[in-house]
mmCIF file of C-alpha atoms in Angstrom:
data_model
loop_
_atom_site.group_PDB
_atom_site.id
_atom_site.type_symbol
_atom_site.label_atom_id
_atom_site.label_comp_id
_atom_site.label_asym_id
_atom_site.label_seq_id
_atom_site.Cartn_x
_atom_site.Cartn_y
_atom_site.Cartn_z
ATOM 1 C CA MET A 264 214.489 -8.858 -142.947
ATOM 2 C CA LYS A 265 212.418 -7.894 -145.977
ATOM 3 C CA PRO A 266 210.896 -4.416 -145.946
ATOM 4 C CA TYR A 267 207.187 -4.545 -145.215
ATOM 5 C CA ILE A 268 204.550 -1.987 -146.158
ATOM 6 C CA SER A 269 201.143 -2.521 -144.645
ATOM 7 C CA TYR A 270 198.068 -2.666 -146.822
ATOM 8 C CA SER A 271 196.506 0.080 -144.711
ATOM 9 C CA LEU A 272 199.382 2.429 -145.582
ATOM 10 C CA LEU A 273 199.022 1.680 -149.292
ATOM 11 C CA LEU A 274 195.275 2.177 -149.070
ATOM 12 C CA SER A 275 195.734 5.509 -147.297
ATOM 13 C CA TYR A 276 198.156 6.684 -149.985
ATOM 14 C CA PHE A 277 195.747 5.618 -152.742
ATOM 15 C CA LEU A 278 192.821 7.412 -151.106
ATOM 16 C CA LEU A 279 194.837 10.606 -150.647
ATOM 17 C CA THR A 280 195.921 10.518 -154.300
ATOM 18 C CA LEU A 281 192.358 9.888 -155.431
ATOM 19 C CA GLN A 282 191.071 12.697 -153.237
ATOM 20 C CA GLY A 283 193.668 15.084 -154.648
ATOM 21 C CA SER A 284 192.752 14.176 -158.242
ATOM 22 C CA TYR A 285 189.049 14.594 -157.491
ATOM 23 C CA ALA A 286 189.659 17.983 -155.884
ATOM 24 C CA GLN A 287 191.665 19.111 -158.919
ATOM 25 C CA SER A 288 188.882 17.947 -161.251
ATOM 26 C CA GLU A 289 186.351 19.877 -159.190
ATOM 27 C CA MET A 290 188.521 22.992 -159.378
ATOM 28 C CA ASP A 291 188.893 22.628 -163.152
ATOM 29 C CA LEU A 292 185.132 22.216 -163.547
ATOM 30 C CA LEU A 293 184.447 25.245 -161.348
ATOM 31 C CA GLU A 294 186.918 27.313 -163.373
ATOM 32 C CA GLN A 295 185.193 26.293 -166.618
ATOM 33 C CA VAL A 296 181.795 27.305 -165.232
ATOM 34 C CA GLN A 297 183.110 30.643 -163.988
ATOM 35 C CA ASN A 298 184.784 31.389 -167.320
ATOM 36 C CA ARG A 299 181.893 30.293 -169.534
ATOM 37 C CA ILE A 300 180.372 33.120 -171.568
ATOM 38 C CA THR A 301 177.077 33.255 -173.471
ATOM 39 C CA ILE A 302 176.284 36.104 -175.873
ATOM 40 C CA ASN A 303 172.737 36.471 -177.202
ATOM 41 C CA HIS A 304 172.741 38.605 -180.348
ATOM 42 C CA ASP A 305 169.904 40.847 -181.512
ATOM 43 C CA ASN A 306 169.421 38.738 -184.664
ATOM 44 C CA GLY A 307 168.738 35.633 -182.564
ATOM 45 C CA GLU A 308 172.168 34.050 -182.952
ATOM 46 C CA LYS A 309 174.039 32.875 -179.866
ATOM 47 C CA GLU A 310 177.704 32.325 -179.008
ATOM 48 C CA VAL A 311 178.815 30.014 -176.193
ATOM 49 C CA PHE A 312 182.494 29.751 -175.275
ATOM 50 C CA THR A 313 185.015 29.843 -172.448
ATOM 51 C CA VAL A 314 187.772 32.322 -171.675
ATOM 52 C CA THR A 315 190.909 32.168 -169.585
ATOM 53 C CA PRO A 316 192.364 34.702 -167.134
ATOM 54 C CA LYS A 317 195.831 33.579 -168.221
ATOM 55 C CA THR A 318 197.814 35.770 -170.574
ATOM 56 C CA ALA A 319 199.922 34.949 -173.619
ATOM 57 C CA LYS A 320 202.737 36.712 -175.401
ATOM 58 C CA ALA A 321 201.172 38.129 -178.560
ATOM 59 C CA ARG A 322 202.841 37.486 -181.898
ATOM 60 C CA SER A 323 202.471 40.000 -184.699
ATOM 61 C CA GLN A 324 201.466 37.435 -187.349
ATOM 62 C CA ARG A 325 198.664 35.860 -185.294
ATOM 63 C CA LEU A 326 194.992 36.830 -185.082
ATOM 64 C CA TYR A 327 193.826 36.798 -181.451
ATOM 65 C CA HIS A 328 190.220 36.328 -180.345
ATOM 66 C CA TRP A 329 189.320 37.888 -177.013
ATOM 67 C CA TYR A 330 186.239 38.845 -175.038
ATOM 68 C CA GLN A 331 185.260 42.271 -173.768
ATOM 69 C CA ALA A 332 182.009 44.217 -173.345
ATOM 70 C CA GLN A 333 179.766 41.345 -174.471
ATOM 71 C CA ARG A 334 181.610 40.944 -177.757
ATOM 72 C CA VAL A 335 184.219 38.643 -179.259
ATOM 73 C CA GLN A 336 186.964 40.872 -180.589
ATOM 74 C CA GLN A 337 189.652 40.040 -183.159
ATOM 75 C CA THR A 338 193.016 41.769 -183.255
ATOM 76 C CA GLN A 339 196.206 40.930 -185.089
ATOM 77 C CA GLY A 340 199.237 40.873 -182.845
ATOM 78 C CA GLY A 341 197.566 41.873 -179.570
ATOM 79 C CA TYR A 342 194.578 41.871 -177.210
ATOM 80 C CA THR A 343 193.301 43.570 -174.053
ATOM 81 C CA GLY A 344 190.402 41.441 -172.749
ATOM 82 C CA LYS A 345 190.207 37.786 -171.760
ATOM 83 C CA LEU A 346 191.443 35.324 -174.352
ATOM 84 C CA LEU A 347 189.076 32.691 -175.710
ATOM 85 C CA HIS A 348 190.248 29.290 -174.536
ATOM 86 C CA GLY A 349 188.425 25.987 -174.986
ATOM 87 C CA ASN A 350 185.277 25.037 -176.883
ATOM 88 C CA TYR A 351 183.453 27.562 -179.047
ATOM 89 C CA ASN A 352 179.934 27.174 -180.493
ATOM 90 C CA ARG A 353 177.817 29.585 -182.507
ATOM 91 C CA TYR A 354 174.103 28.869 -182.989
ATOM 92 C CA ALA A 355 171.516 30.114 -185.470
ATOM 93 C CA PRO A 356 168.197 31.567 -184.226
ATOM 94 C CA ASN A 357 166.631 28.099 -184.677
ATOM 95 C CA LYS A 358 169.350 26.687 -182.342
ATOM 96 C CA GLN A 359 171.120 24.834 -185.148
ATOM 97 C CA LEU A 360 174.913 24.863 -185.136
ATOM 98 C CA MET A 361 176.603 27.406 -187.386
ATOM 99 C CA LEU A 362 180.224 27.199 -186.264
ATOM 100 C CA GLN A 363 182.118 24.904 -183.904
ATOM 101 C CA GLY A 364 185.756 24.668 -182.878
ATOM 102 C CA THR A 365 188.302 25.302 -180.145
ATOM 103 C CA TYR A 366 190.634 28.096 -179.117
ATOM 104 C CA LYS A 367 193.917 27.923 -177.272
ATOM 105 C CA LYS A 368 194.885 31.177 -175.573
ATOM 106 C CA GLY A 369 193.042 33.240 -178.143
ATOM 107 C CA LEU A 370 194.180 31.326 -181.226
ATOM 108 C CA ALA A 371 192.057 28.963 -183.301
ATOM 109 C CA ASP A 372 193.443 25.500 -182.679
ATOM 110 C CA GLY A 373 192.259 22.023 -183.652
ATOM 111 C CA ASN A 374 189.300 20.980 -185.788
ATOM 112 C CA TRP A 375 186.701 23.521 -186.934
ATOM 113 C CA LYS A 376 183.382 22.977 -188.711
ATOM 114 C CA GLU A 377 181.027 25.430 -190.389
ATOM 115 C CA TRP A 378 177.418 24.743 -191.436
ATOM 116 C CA ARG A 379 175.133 26.366 -194.005
ATOM 117 C CA PRO A 380 171.630 27.673 -193.163
ATOM 118 C CA ASN A 381 170.201 24.393 -194.537
ATOM 119 C CA HIS A 382 172.243 22.526 -191.868
ATOM 120 C CA ARG A 383 174.633 21.017 -194.434
ATOM 121 C CA LEU A 384 178.364 21.154 -193.858
ATOM 122 C CA ALA A 385 180.082 24.058 -195.605
ATOM 123 C CA LYS A 386 183.672 23.310 -194.605
ATOM 124 C CA GLU A 387 185.933 21.399 -192.247
ATOM 125 C CA GLU A 388 189.332 22.806 -191.330
ATOM 126 C CA HIS A 389 192.227 22.151 -189.007
ATOM 127 C CA TRP A 390 194.009 25.019 -187.276
ATOM 128 C CA LYS A 391 197.263 25.189 -185.367
ATOM 129 C CA LYS A 392 198.276 28.205 -183.283
ATOM 130 C CA GLY A 393 195.996 30.540 -185.201
ATOM 131 C CA GLN A 394 196.874 29.391 -188.705
ATOM 132 C CA GLN A 395 195.063 26.955 -190.950
ATOM 133 C CA ASP A 396 197.263 23.886 -191.052
ATOM 134 C CA GLY A 397 196.303 20.329 -192.022
ATOM 135 C CA LYS A 398 193.346 18.755 -193.794
ATOM 136 C CA ALA A 399 190.619 20.951 -195.280
ATOM 137 C CA ARG A 400 187.333 19.977 -196.944
ATOM 138 C CA HIS A 401 184.798 22.207 -198.700
ATOM 139 C CA TYR A 402 181.228 21.123 -199.494
ATOM 140 C CA ASP A 403 178.457 22.318 -201.801
ATOM 141 C CA GLU A 404 174.994 23.446 -200.677
ATOM 142 C CA GLN A 405 173.818 19.836 -200.466
ATOM 143 C CA GLY A 406 176.763 18.730 -198.352
ATOM 144 C CA LYS A 407 178.617 16.928 -201.153
ATOM 145 C CA LEU A 408 182.395 17.116 -201.168
ATOM 146 C CA LEU A 409 183.746 19.688 -203.626
ATOM 147 C CA LEU A 410 187.356 20.142 -202.616
ATOM 148 C CA GLN A 411 189.798 18.355 -200.353
ATOM 149 C CA GLY A 412 193.458 18.853 -199.583
ATOM 150 C CA LYS A 413 195.968 20.079 -197.033
ATOM 151 C CA MET A 414 196.871 23.556 -195.887
ATOM 152 C CA LYS A 415 200.196 24.810 -194.569
ATOM 153 C CA ASP A 416 200.444 28.220 -192.915
ATOM 154 C CA GLY A 417 197.048 29.119 -194.357
ATOM 155 C CA LYS A 418 197.922 28.100 -197.943
ATOM 156 C CA TRP A 419 197.221 25.046 -200.059
ATOM 157 C CA HIS A 420 200.145 22.658 -199.988
ATOM 158 C CA GLY A 421 200.373 19.311 -201.779
ATOM 159 C CA LYS A 422 197.635 17.493 -203.714
ATOM 160 C CA VAL A 423 194.175 19.076 -203.847
ATOM 161 C CA TRP A 424 191.192 17.024 -205.033
ATOM 162 C CA ILE A 425 188.584 19.092 -206.913
ATOM 163 C CA PHE A 426 185.134 17.923 -208.026
ATOM 164 C CA ASP A 427 183.364 19.500 -211.011
ATOM 165 C CA ALA A 428 179.613 19.190 -210.503
ATOM 166 C CA ALA A 429 178.901 20.265 -214.103
ATOM 167 C CA ASP A 430 180.022 16.935 -215.565
ATOM 168 C CA SER A 431 180.549 14.900 -212.356
ATOM 169 C CA SER A 432 184.281 14.698 -212.990
ATOM 170 C CA TYR A 433 187.230 15.395 -210.729
ATOM 171 C CA ARG A 434 190.856 16.360 -211.050
ATOM 172 C CA TRP A 435 193.987 16.794 -208.959
ATOM 173 C CA ASP A 436 195.732 20.141 -208.640
ATOM 174 C CA TYR A 437 199.153 20.508 -207.043
ATOM 175 C CA TYR A 438 200.442 23.297 -204.817
ATOM 176 C CA LYS A 439 203.579 24.318 -202.998
ATOM 177 C CA GLN A 440 202.915 26.821 -200.207
ATOM 178 C CA GLY A 441 199.974 28.340 -202.069
ATOM 179 C CA MET A 442 201.561 28.400 -205.532
ATOM 180 C CA GLN A 443 200.118 26.019 -208.121
ATOM 181 C CA ILE A 444 202.706 23.703 -209.680
ATOM 182 C CA SER A 445 202.694 20.855 -212.194
ATOM 183 C CA ARG A 446 202.315 17.202 -211.273
ATOM 184 C CA ASP A 447 205.950 16.603 -212.235
ATOM 185 C CA GLY A 448 207.001 19.483 -210.025
ATOM 186 C CA TYR A 449 205.004 17.998 -207.164
ATOM 187 C CA ILE A 450 206.673 14.595 -207.578
ATOM 188 C CA GLN A 451 210.179 16.001 -207.968
ATOM 189 C CA SER A 452 209.846 18.126 -204.833
ATOM 190 C CA ASN A 453 209.859 15.068 -202.556
ATOM 191 C CA LEU A 454 212.427 12.259 -202.329
ATOM 192 C CA PHE A 455 209.877 9.560 -201.487
ATOM 193 C CA ARG A 456 207.635 10.533 -204.412
ATOM 194 C CA ARG A 457 210.639 10.559 -206.774
ATOM 195 C CA THR A 458 211.648 7.107 -205.541
ATOM 196 C CA GLY A 459 208.095 5.813 -205.945
ATOM 197 C CA ARG A 460 207.918 7.075 -209.520
ATOM 198 C CA PHE A 461 211.271 5.446 -210.340
ATOM 199 C CA PHE A 462 210.105 2.022 -209.135
ATOM 200 C CA GLU A 463 206.748 2.453 -210.896
ATOM 201 C CA GLN A 464 208.431 3.264 -214.200
ATOM 202 C CA THR A 465 210.892 0.392 -213.757
ATOM 203 C CA TRP A 466 208.046 -2.034 -213.028
ATOM 204 C CA HIS A 467 206.115 -0.997 -216.140
ATOM 205 C CA SER A 468 209.198 -1.175 -218.355
ATOM 206 C CA ILE A 469 209.800 -4.779 -217.270
ATOM 207 C CA PHE A 470 206.294 -6.223 -216.996
ATOM 208 C CA SER A 471 204.285 -4.174 -219.500
ATOM 209 C CA ARG A 472 204.090 -4.472 -223.271
ATOM 210 C CA LYS A 473 202.458 -2.402 -225.980
ATOM 211 C CA ALA A 474 199.243 -3.478 -227.641
ATOM 212 C CA ASP A 475 198.594 -3.051 -231.353
ATOM 213 C CA ASN A 476 196.790 0.249 -230.719
ATOM 214 C CA ASP A 477 199.723 1.573 -228.629
ATOM 215 C CA ASP A 478 197.771 1.247 -225.356
ATOM 216 C CA ILE A 479 199.833 -0.024 -222.430
ATOM 217 C CA ILE A 480 198.518 -3.310 -221.053
ATOM 218 C CA GLU A 481 199.729 -5.673 -218.349
#
């Protein structure tokens, strides 16, 4: 005889699961409301963020953001109040955004954006466990891109694109953990880039020829 499970039993199980998920969502929402903090500053600026009652083991090389006595505190390697955890927004007196990002147990984590007083983007950054890590973009006062590259442990790492507004030109600079290096050094520091250069040079040596003025043409 084949095992038989009634539809009513399956429906009951589904409803119980759904009810449990809904209850958990309600608890999470209630916790967010209870842990939401708003600070109105004397200069008209406002901070809105959430904290967590959970603790974290502090590391000496990390900068922790925590809340106590109507202030967001910053301490390297430790904390005593409630850690910032979740979305963070800072507003200007005219209610325009100034700073936006997320924290994870007191550490900046994820994408962050900062705006100028004229509402133009000033910078975009990515953070991981309290250190700047990943793509970074800096903008001028009109919101035009000035600089773009990647950060590693808070330092430039890899190719960095730089725009010169004086003559509308741009260039590439190359870094290794914050130290500027040559383009050749950048290529030689990575196997895939070395391999790519080898095939590029081989291709040009086979399919390119010199013109009368010594320019390389296809």
